[in-house]
CSV table of C-alpha atoms in Angstrom, one decimal:
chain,number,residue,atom,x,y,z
A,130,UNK,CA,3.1,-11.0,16.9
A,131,UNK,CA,3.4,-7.9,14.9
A,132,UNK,CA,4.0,-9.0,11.3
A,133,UNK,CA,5.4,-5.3,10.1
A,134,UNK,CA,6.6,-2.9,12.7
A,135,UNK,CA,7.5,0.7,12.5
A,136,UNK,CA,8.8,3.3,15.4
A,137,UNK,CA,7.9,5.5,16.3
A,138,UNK,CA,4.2,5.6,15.7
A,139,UNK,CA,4.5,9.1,16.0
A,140,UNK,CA,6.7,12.1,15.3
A,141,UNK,CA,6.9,15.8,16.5
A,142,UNK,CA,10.3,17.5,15.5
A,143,UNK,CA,10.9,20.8,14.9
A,144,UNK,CA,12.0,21.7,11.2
A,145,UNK,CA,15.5,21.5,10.7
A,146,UNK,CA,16.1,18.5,12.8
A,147,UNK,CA,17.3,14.8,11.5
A,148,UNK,CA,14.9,12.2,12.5
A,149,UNK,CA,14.9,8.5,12.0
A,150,UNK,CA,12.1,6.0,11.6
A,151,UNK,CA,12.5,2.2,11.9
A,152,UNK,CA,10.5,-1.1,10.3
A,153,UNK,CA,10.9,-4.6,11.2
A,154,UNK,CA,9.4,-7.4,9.9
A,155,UNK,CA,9.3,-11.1,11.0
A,156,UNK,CA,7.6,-12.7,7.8
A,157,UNK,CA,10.6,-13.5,6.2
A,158,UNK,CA,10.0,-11.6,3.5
A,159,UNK,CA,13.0,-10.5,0.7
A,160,UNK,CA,11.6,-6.9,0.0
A,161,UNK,CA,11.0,-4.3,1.5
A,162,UNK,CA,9.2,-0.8,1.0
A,163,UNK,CA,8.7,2.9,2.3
A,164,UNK,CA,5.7,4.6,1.3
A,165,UNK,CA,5.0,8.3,2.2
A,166,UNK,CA,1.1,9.1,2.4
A,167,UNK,CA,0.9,12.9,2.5
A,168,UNK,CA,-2.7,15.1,3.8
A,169,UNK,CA,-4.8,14.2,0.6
A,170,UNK,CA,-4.4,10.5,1.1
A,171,UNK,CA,-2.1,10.1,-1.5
A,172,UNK,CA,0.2,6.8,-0.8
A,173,UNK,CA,3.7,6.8,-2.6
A,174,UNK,CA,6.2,4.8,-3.1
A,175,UNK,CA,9.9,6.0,-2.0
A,176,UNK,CA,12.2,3.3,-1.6
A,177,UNK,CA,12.4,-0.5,-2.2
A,178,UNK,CA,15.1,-3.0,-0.8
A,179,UNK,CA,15.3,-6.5,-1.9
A,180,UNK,CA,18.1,-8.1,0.3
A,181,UNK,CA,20.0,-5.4,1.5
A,182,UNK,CA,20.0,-3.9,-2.4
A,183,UNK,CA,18.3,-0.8,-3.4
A,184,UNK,CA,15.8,-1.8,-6.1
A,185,UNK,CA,13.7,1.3,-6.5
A,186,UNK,CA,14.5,4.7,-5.6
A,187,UNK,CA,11.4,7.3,-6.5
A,188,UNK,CA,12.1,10.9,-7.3
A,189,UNK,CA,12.5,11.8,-3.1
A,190,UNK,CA,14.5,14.6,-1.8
A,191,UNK,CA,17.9,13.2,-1.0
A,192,UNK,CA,17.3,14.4,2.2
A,193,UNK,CA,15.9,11.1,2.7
A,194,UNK,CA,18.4,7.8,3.1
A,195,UNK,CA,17.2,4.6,3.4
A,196,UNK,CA,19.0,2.1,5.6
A,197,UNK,CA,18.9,-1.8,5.6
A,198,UNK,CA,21.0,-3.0,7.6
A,199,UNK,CA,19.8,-6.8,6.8
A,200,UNK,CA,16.9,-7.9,4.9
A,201,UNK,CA,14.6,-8.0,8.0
A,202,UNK,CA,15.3,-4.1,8.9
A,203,UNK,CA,14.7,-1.1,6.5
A,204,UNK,CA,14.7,2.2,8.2
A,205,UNK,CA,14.5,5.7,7.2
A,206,UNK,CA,16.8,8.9,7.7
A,207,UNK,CA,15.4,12.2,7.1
A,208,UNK,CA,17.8,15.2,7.3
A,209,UNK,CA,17.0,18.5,7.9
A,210,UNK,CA,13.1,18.8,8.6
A,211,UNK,CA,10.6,20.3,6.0
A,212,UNK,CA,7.2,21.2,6.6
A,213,UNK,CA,6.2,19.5,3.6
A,214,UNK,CA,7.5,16.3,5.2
A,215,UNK,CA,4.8,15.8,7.5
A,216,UNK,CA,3.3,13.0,6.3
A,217,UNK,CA,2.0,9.5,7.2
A,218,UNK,CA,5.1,6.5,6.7
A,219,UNK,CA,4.5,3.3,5.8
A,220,UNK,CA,6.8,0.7,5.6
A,221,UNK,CA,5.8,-2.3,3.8
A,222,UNK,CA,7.3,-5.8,2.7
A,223,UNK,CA,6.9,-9.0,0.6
A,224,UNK,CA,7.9,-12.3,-0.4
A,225,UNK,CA,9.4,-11.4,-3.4
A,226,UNK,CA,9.8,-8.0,-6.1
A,227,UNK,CA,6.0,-8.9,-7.6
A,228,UNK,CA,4.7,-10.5,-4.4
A,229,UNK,CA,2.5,-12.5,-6.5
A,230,UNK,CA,1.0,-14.8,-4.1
A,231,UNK,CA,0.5,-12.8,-0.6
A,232,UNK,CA,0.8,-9.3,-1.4
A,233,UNK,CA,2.2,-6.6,0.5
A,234,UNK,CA,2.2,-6.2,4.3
A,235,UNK,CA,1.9,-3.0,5.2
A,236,UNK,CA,2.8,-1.3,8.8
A,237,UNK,CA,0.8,0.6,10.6
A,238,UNK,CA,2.5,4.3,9.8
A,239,UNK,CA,4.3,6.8,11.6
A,240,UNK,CA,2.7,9.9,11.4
A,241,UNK,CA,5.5,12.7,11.2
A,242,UNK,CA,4.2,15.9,12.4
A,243,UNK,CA,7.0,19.3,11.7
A,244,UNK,CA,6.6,22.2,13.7
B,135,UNK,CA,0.2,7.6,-12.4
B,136,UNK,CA,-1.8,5.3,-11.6
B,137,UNK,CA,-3.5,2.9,-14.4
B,138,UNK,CA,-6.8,2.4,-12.8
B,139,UNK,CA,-9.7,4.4,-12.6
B,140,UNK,CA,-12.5,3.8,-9.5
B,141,UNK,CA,-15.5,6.2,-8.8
B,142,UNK,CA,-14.0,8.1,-5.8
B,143,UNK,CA,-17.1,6.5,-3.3
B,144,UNK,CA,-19.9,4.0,-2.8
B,145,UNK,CA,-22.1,3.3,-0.3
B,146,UNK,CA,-23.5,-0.1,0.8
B,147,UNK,CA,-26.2,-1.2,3.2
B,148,UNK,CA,-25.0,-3.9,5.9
B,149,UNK,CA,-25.4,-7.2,5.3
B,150,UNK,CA,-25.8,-6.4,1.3
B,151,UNK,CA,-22.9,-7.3,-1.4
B,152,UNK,CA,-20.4,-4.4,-1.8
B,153,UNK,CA,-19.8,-4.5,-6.0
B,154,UNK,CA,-16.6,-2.4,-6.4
B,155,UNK,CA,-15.5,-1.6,-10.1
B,156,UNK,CA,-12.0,-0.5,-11.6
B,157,UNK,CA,-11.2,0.3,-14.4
B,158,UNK,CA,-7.4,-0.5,-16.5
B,159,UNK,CA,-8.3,-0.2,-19.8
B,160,UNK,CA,-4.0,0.0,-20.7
B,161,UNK,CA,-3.4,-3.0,-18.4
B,162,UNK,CA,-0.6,-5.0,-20.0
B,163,UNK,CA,-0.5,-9.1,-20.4
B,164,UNK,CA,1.5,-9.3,-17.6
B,165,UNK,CA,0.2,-7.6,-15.0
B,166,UNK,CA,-2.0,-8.5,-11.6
B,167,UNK,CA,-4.7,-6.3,-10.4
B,168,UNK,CA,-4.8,-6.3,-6.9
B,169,UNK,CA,-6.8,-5.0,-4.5
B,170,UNK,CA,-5.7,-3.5,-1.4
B,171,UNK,CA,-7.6,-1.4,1.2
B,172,UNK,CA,-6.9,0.7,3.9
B,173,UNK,CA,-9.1,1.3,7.1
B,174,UNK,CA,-9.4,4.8,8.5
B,175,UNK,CA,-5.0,5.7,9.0
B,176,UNK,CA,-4.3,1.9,9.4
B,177,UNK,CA,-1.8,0.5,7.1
B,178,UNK,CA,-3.3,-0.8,3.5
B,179,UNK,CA,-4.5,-4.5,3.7
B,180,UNK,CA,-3.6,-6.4,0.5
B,181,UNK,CA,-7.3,-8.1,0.1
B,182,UNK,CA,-7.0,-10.2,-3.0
B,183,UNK,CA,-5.3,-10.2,-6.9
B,184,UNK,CA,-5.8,-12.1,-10.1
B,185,UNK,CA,-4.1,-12.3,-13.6
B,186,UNK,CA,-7.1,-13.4,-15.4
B,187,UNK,CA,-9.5,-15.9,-13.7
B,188,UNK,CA,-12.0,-15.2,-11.3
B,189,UNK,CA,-10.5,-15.1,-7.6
B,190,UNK,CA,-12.0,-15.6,-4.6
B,191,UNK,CA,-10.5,-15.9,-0.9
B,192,UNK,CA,-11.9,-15.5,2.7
B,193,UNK,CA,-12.8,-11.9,2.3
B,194,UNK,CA,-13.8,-11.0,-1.2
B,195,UNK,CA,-14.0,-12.4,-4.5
B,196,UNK,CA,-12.4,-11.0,-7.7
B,197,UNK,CA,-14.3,-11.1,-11.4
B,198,UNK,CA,-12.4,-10.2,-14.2
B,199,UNK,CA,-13.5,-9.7,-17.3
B,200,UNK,CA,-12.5,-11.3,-20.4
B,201,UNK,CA,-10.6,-9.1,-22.3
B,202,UNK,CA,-9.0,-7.3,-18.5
B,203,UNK,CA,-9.9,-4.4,-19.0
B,204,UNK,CA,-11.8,-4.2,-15.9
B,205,UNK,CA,-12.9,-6.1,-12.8
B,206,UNK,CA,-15.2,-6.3,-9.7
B,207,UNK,CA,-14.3,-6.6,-6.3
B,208,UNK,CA,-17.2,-8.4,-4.3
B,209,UNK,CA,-17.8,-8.1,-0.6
B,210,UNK,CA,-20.5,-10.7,-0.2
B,211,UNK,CA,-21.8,-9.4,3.1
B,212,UNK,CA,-20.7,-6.3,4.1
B,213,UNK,CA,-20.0,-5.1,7.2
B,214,UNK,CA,-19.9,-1.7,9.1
B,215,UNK,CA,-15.7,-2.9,9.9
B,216,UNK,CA,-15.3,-2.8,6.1
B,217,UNK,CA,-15.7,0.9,5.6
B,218,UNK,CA,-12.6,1.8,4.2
B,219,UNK,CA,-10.5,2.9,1.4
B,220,UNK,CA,-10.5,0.3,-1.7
B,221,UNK,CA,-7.7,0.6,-4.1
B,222,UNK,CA,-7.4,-1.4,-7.2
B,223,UNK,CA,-4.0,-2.0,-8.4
B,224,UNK,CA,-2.5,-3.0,-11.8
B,225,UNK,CA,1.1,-4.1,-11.7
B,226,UNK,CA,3.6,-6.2,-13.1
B,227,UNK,CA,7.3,-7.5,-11.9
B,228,UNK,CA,8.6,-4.5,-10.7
B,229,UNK,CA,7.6,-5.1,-7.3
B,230,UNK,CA,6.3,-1.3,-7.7
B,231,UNK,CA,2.6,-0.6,-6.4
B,232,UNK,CA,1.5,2.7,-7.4
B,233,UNK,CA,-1.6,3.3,-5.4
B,234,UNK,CA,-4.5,5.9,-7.2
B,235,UNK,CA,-7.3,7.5,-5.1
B,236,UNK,CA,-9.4,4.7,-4.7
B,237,UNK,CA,-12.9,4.4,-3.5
B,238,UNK,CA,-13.9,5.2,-0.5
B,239,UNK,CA,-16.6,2.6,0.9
B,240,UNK,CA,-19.1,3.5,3.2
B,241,UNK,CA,-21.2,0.7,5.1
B,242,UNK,CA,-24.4,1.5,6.3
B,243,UNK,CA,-26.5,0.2,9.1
């Protein structure tokens, strides 16, 4: 059973276009993340829900709209296509805001790819 | 920005102890370090975190020093599936990670 699951795993859109990417996770968890990892590895936080409620919103293009549609589901919307948006998505959760005990739980990315 | 500070790689003969240091010098009295790491594209794996006693789990073991300003994460027996990307982590409540550059481990045969 896939703990933290993302679709697509990958992503070819032509710039311009609006693209969605989902996450699931079956752990139960209260919060959950998106983080963008661009070409020099970087990983960044975007977005954080904590039961449905937007707890952390990074400095992101507001091309980009989170959606969580219940606390098991937080999926991304990304408007009208940069280049500079190809990028590696990872979509995380955890117990709680600190996740002191267990940590995060990462995904296994979608790698966006705009042509 | 992140608040720790790792040499950016380190290499490790198999079946050896991998000794990874950070540094967070400005850590606060609140905050964890964690470590995470993340395997060639996979997602990061959290690996292990302490406030300020000495950790240890199934995979690694944590030693942080007295006054927190820095720590060691231990591999006792490396393996050539634990070249990855280490990345120590200080943070507090905000349920924030802010993940630096890390060190890149390589394990060698």
């Amino acid at each position: 059973d896939t703990a933290v699951s993302q679709t697509p795993k990958y992503l070819v859109t032509q710039m311009g276009n609006d693209k969605s990417i989902k996450c699931e996770q079956n752990l139960g968890h209260d919060t959950m993340y998106w983080y963008k990892q661009d070409s020099k590895k970087f990983l960044k936080i975007m977005f954080s829900y904590n039961n449905k409620e937007l707890i952390i919103n990074e400095t992101v293009p507001n091309r980009f709209s989170p959606k969580s549609p219940d606390k098991a589901h937080l999926n991304l919307h990304i408007n009208s296509l940069e280049l500079g948006d190809s990028a590696v998505y990872f979509c995380a959760s955890s117990q709680d805001r600190g996740s002191w005990d267990y940590g995060y739980t990462f995904g296994s990315g979608t790698r966006l790819t705009v042509v | 920005d992140a608040k720790t500070t790792q040499p950016p790689s380190m290499d490790c003969a198999e079946g050896r102890a991998a000794n990874l240091p950070c540094n967070h010098s400005t850590i606060s009295g609140n905050e964890y370090v964690y470590w995470y790491r993340q395997i060639h594209s996979q997602g990061p794996q959290y690996i292990i975190h302490g406030l300020k006693n000495n950790e240890t789990n199934e995979m690694a073991s944590l030693i942080i020093t007295e006054d927190r300003k820095s720590s060691t994460l231990i591999l006792p027996h490396a393996t050539l599936r634990d070249t990855a990307v280490y990345y120590c982590i200080v943070a507090g409540n905000t349920g924030k990670l802010i993940f630096g550059q890390g060190t890149t481990l390589q394990v060698k045969p």
